[in-house]
mmCIF file of C-alpha atoms in Angstrom:
data_model
loop_
_atom_site.group_PDB
_atom_site.id
_atom_site.type_symbol
_atom_site.label_atom_id
_atom_site.label_comp_id
_atom_site.label_asym_id
_atom_site.label_seq_id
_atom_site.Cartn_x
_atom_site.Cartn_y
_atom_site.Cartn_z
ATOM 1 C CA MET I 1 -0.111 -0.068 0.000
ATOM 2 C CA LEU I 2 1.125 3.688 -0.816
ATOM 3 C CA GLU I 3 1.909 5.968 1.963
ATOM 4 C CA LYS I 4 -0.762 8.805 1.999
ATOM 5 C CA GLN I 5 2.540 11.506 0.931
ATOM 6 C CA HIS I 6 2.715 9.483 -2.138
ATOM 7 C CA ILE I 7 -0.470 9.292 -3.062
ATOM 8 C CA GLN I 8 -0.881 12.898 -2.426
ATOM 9 C CA TYR I 9 2.458 14.004 -4.656
ATOM 10 C CA PHE I 10 0.902 11.917 -7.658
ATOM 11 C CA LYS I 11 -2.788 13.177 -7.347
ATOM 12 C CA ASN I 12 -1.040 16.744 -7.137
ATOM 13 C CA LEU I 13 0.971 15.815 -10.299
ATOM 14 C CA VAL I 14 -1.478 14.303 -12.682
ATOM 15 C CA GLY I 15 -4.680 15.115 -11.468
ATOM 16 C CA GLU I 16 -6.970 13.333 -9.222
ATOM 17 C CA GLU I 17 -8.765 12.184 -12.135
ATOM 18 C CA ASP I 18 -5.253 10.471 -13.581
ATOM 19 C CA PHE I 19 -4.248 8.590 -10.145
ATOM 20 C CA PHE I 20 -6.222 5.548 -8.796
ATOM 21 C CA THR I 21 -6.016 3.647 -5.987
ATOM 22 C CA ASP I 22 -9.754 2.081 -6.022
ATOM 23 C CA LEU I 23 -10.232 -1.758 -6.419
ATOM 24 C CA ALA I 24 -11.702 -1.592 -9.991
ATOM 25 C CA HIS I 25 -8.584 -0.059 -11.570
ATOM 26 C CA LEU I 26 -6.246 -1.828 -9.406
ATOM 27 C CA ASN I 27 -7.729 -5.326 -10.643
ATOM 28 C CA ALA I 28 -7.714 -3.836 -14.168
ATOM 29 C CA TYR I 29 -3.937 -3.873 -14.105
ATOM 30 C CA CYS I 30 -3.113 -6.759 -11.856
ATOM 31 C CA TYR I 31 -2.498 -9.197 -14.578
ATOM 32 C CA ASP I 32 0.054 -9.820 -17.693
ATOM 33 C CA ALA I 33 0.306 -12.861 -19.871
ATOM 34 C CA THR I 34 0.735 -15.156 -16.948
ATOM 35 C CA LYS I 35 -2.039 -16.282 -14.591
ATOM 36 C CA GLU I 36 -0.058 -14.461 -11.900
ATOM 37 C CA ARG I 37 -2.206 -11.805 -10.490
ATOM 38 C CA HIS I 38 -0.365 -8.784 -8.397
ATOM 39 C CA LEU I 39 -2.129 -5.694 -7.408
ATOM 40 C CA PRO I 40 -0.560 -2.925 -7.579
ATOM 41 C CA SER I 41 -0.976 0.011 -5.004
ATOM 42 C CA GLY I 42 -1.652 2.743 -7.495
ATOM 43 C CA VAL I 43 -2.325 3.600 -11.186
ATOM 44 C CA ILE I 44 -1.216 6.598 -12.915
ATOM 45 C CA PHE I 45 -2.064 8.052 -16.413
ATOM 46 C CA PRO I 46 0.649 10.788 -16.959
ATOM 47 C CA LYS I 47 -0.101 12.943 -19.675
ATOM 48 C CA ASN I 48 3.078 14.012 -21.522
ATOM 49 C CA GLU I 49 6.760 13.596 -21.103
ATOM 50 C CA ARG I 50 7.264 15.816 -18.279
ATOM 51 C CA GLU I 51 4.815 14.040 -15.803
ATOM 52 C CA ILE I 52 6.600 10.638 -17.154
ATOM 53 C CA SER I 53 10.172 12.370 -15.891
ATOM 54 C CA GLN I 54 8.684 13.492 -12.816
ATOM 55 C CA ILE I 55 6.951 9.928 -11.787
ATOM 56 C CA LEU I 56 10.230 8.365 -12.428
ATOM 57 C CA LYS I 57 12.290 10.810 -10.381
ATOM 58 C CA TYR I 58 9.927 10.640 -7.263
ATOM 59 C CA CYS I 59 9.634 6.877 -7.302
ATOM 60 C CA ASN I 60 13.509 6.451 -7.677
ATOM 61 C CA GLU I 61 13.977 8.933 -4.858
ATOM 62 C CA HIS I 62 11.533 6.869 -2.563
ATOM 63 C CA ARG I 63 12.509 3.491 -3.772
ATOM 64 C CA LEU I 64 8.793 2.698 -5.344
ATOM 65 C CA ILE I 65 8.421 0.369 -8.277
ATOM 66 C CA VAL I 66 7.469 1.313 -11.340
ATOM 67 C CA VAL I 67 5.648 -0.752 -14.112
ATOM 68 C CA PRO I 68 5.157 0.780 -17.312
ATOM 69 C CA ARG I 69 2.245 -0.457 -19.005
ATOM 70 C CA GLY I 70 1.383 -0.384 -22.921
ATOM 71 C CA GLY I 71 -1.434 0.216 -25.011
ATOM 72 C CA TRP I 72 -2.009 -3.624 -24.916
ATOM 73 C CA GLU I 73 -1.421 -4.370 -28.535
ATOM 74 C CA ARG I 74 0.689 -7.074 -27.222
ATOM 75 C CA PHE I 75 0.511 -9.281 -24.102
ATOM 76 C CA TYR I 76 3.730 -9.864 -22.204
ATOM 77 C CA ARG I 77 4.948 -10.914 -19.061
ATOM 78 C CA GLY I 78 6.430 -8.444 -16.688
ATOM 79 C CA SER I 79 3.893 -5.724 -16.687
ATOM 80 C CA VAL I 80 2.474 -6.520 -13.066
ATOM 81 C CA GLU I 81 4.372 -5.584 -9.957
ATOM 82 C CA ARG I 82 5.589 -8.159 -7.482
ATOM 83 C CA GLU I 83 5.839 -5.838 -4.649
ATOM 84 C CA TRP I 84 4.144 -2.348 -3.897
ATOM 85 C CA GLY I 85 4.635 0.390 -6.098
ATOM 86 C CA ALA I 86 2.826 2.357 -9.030
ATOM 87 C CA ASN I 87 1.523 1.062 -12.269
ATOM 88 C CA PHE I 88 1.228 3.890 -15.210
ATOM 89 C CA LYS I 89 0.180 3.712 -18.533
ATOM 90 C CA ARG I 90 0.047 6.815 -21.042
ATOM 91 C CA ARG I 91 -3.385 7.781 -22.093
ATOM 92 C CA LYS I 92 -2.434 9.836 -24.842
ATOM 93 C CA ALA I 93 0.651 9.070 -27.153
ATOM 94 C CA PHE I 94 3.510 11.259 -27.642
ATOM 95 C CA GLY I 95 5.930 11.547 -30.518
ATOM 96 C CA GLN I 96 5.405 9.759 -33.684
ATOM 97 C CA ASN I 97 6.557 5.878 -32.762
ATOM 98 C CA PHE I 98 3.997 6.014 -29.899
ATOM 99 C CA ARG I 99 0.592 4.721 -29.917
ATOM 100 C CA ASN I 100 -2.063 4.078 -27.078
#
């Protein structure tokens, strides 16, 4: 479970509409191509490269695990966290080589 200080930081950064800790969102991001399920502590939808950079910097400083999530075009292993941390996915694409 994420501490309140971390939850508040992410809500302030991306807005409450793009950071979730409710069970419905956590369940949607708790699996990958394996049968294993690992509930994340939070789900973040950054809107741009600046937010991604700040999320990664913050998580690194506080030793939080980050599990990036793609657009589900392919279904791979390794897209769920094995310990507490944050799972994040881009809502909108940035750059020519990325699609969501």
